[in-house]
Tab-separated table of C-alpha atoms in Angstrom:
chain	number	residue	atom	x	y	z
A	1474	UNK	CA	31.226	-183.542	-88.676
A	1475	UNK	CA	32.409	-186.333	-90.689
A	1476	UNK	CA	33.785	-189.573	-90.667
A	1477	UNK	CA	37.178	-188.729	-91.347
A	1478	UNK	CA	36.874	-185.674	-88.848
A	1479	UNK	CA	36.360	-187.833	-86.129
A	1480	UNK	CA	39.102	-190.599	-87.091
A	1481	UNK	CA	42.347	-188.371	-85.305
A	1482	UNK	CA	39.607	-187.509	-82.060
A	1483	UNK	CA	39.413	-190.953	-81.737
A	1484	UNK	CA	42.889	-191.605	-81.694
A	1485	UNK	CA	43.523	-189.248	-79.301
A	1486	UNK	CA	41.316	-190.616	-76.831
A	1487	UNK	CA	42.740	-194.104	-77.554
A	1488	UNK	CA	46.198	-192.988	-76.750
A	1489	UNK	CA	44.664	-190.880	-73.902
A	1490	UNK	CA	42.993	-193.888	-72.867
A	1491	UNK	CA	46.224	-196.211	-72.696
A	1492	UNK	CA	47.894	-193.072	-70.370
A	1493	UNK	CA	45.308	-193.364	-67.983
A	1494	UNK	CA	45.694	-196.935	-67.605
A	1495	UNK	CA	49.435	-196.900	-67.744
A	1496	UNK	CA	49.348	-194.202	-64.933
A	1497	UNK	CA	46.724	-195.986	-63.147
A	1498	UNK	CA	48.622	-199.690	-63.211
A	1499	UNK	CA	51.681	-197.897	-62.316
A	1500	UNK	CA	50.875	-195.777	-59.287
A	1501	UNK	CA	48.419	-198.260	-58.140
A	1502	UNK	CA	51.300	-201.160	-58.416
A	1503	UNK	CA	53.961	-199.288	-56.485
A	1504	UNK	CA	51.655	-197.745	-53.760
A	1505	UNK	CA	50.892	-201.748	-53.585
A	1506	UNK	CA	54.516	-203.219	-53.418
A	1507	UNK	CA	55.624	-200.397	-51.298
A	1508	UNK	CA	52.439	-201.355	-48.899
A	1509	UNK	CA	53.445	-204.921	-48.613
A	1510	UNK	CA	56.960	-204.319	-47.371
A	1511	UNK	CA	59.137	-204.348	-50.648
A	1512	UNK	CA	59.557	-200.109	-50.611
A	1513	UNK	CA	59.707	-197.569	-52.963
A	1514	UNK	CA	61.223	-199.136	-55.995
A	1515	UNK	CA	58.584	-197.839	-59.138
A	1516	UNK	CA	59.497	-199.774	-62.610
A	1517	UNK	CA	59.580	-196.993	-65.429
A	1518	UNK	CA	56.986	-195.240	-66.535
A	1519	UNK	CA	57.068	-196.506	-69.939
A	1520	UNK	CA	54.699	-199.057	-72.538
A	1521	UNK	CA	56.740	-201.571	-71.799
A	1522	UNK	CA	55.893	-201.694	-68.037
A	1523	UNK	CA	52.242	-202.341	-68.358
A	1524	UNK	CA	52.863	-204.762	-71.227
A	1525	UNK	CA	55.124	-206.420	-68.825
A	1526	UNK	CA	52.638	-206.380	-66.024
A	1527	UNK	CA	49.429	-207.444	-68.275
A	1528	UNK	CA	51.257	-210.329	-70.568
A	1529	UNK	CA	54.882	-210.595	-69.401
A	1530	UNK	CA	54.699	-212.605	-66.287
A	1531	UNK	CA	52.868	-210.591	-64.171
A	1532	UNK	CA	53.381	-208.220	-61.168
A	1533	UNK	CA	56.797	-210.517	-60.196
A	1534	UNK	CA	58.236	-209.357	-63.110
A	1535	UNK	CA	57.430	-205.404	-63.009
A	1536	UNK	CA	57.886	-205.244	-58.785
A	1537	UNK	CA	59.820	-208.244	-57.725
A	1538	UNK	CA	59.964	-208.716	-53.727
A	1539	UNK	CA	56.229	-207.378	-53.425
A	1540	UNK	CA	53.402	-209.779	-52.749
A	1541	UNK	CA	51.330	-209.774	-55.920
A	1542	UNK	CA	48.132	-209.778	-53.954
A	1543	UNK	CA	49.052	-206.311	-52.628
A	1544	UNK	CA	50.037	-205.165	-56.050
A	1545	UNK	CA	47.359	-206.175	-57.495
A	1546	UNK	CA	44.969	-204.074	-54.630
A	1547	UNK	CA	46.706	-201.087	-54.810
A	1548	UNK	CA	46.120	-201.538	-59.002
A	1549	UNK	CA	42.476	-202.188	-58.397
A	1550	UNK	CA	41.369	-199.725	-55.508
C-alpha cells in the first residue's frame, strides 16, 4: 500500500471518528439532562450540537434546564 492509498482510509476513520463522538456527547448528554430532572428534550443530532456543547457555551446552551454536572456524567460514563 501506498501513501496516497491510505490518505481516503484515513479520512474515513476521521469522519468515523467525529460520529462516534457526536453520538457519544449526544446520548450521553440527554440520558444526563433527562437524569437530573429536565426530561426528554435531545438537541439535534447534527455538527453543530457538539460544536455547541464543546466551544459554544457549554451544556446550558445544548440542554438548557439540566444541571451541567449531570450532563456532563452521563457524557463521561
Amino acid at each position: 500500500m501506498t501513501n496516497q492509498d491510505t490518505v481516503p482510509w484515513v479520512i474515513l476513520g476521521v469522519i468515523a471518528a467525529g460520529f462516534a463522538v457526536l453520538a457519544v456527547a449526544w446520548l450521553g448528554g440527554t440520558l444526563g439532562a433527562a437524569a437530573s430532572g429536565a426530561g426528554w428534550h435531545p438537541p439535534p443530532f447534527t455538527l453543530k450540537t457538539l460544536l455547541r456543547l464543546l466551544f459554544g457555551g457549554g451544556p446550558a446552551t445544548v440542554w438548557p434546564g439540566a444541571a451541567p454536572a449531570w450532563v456532563w456524567a452521563g457524557i463521561l460514563t
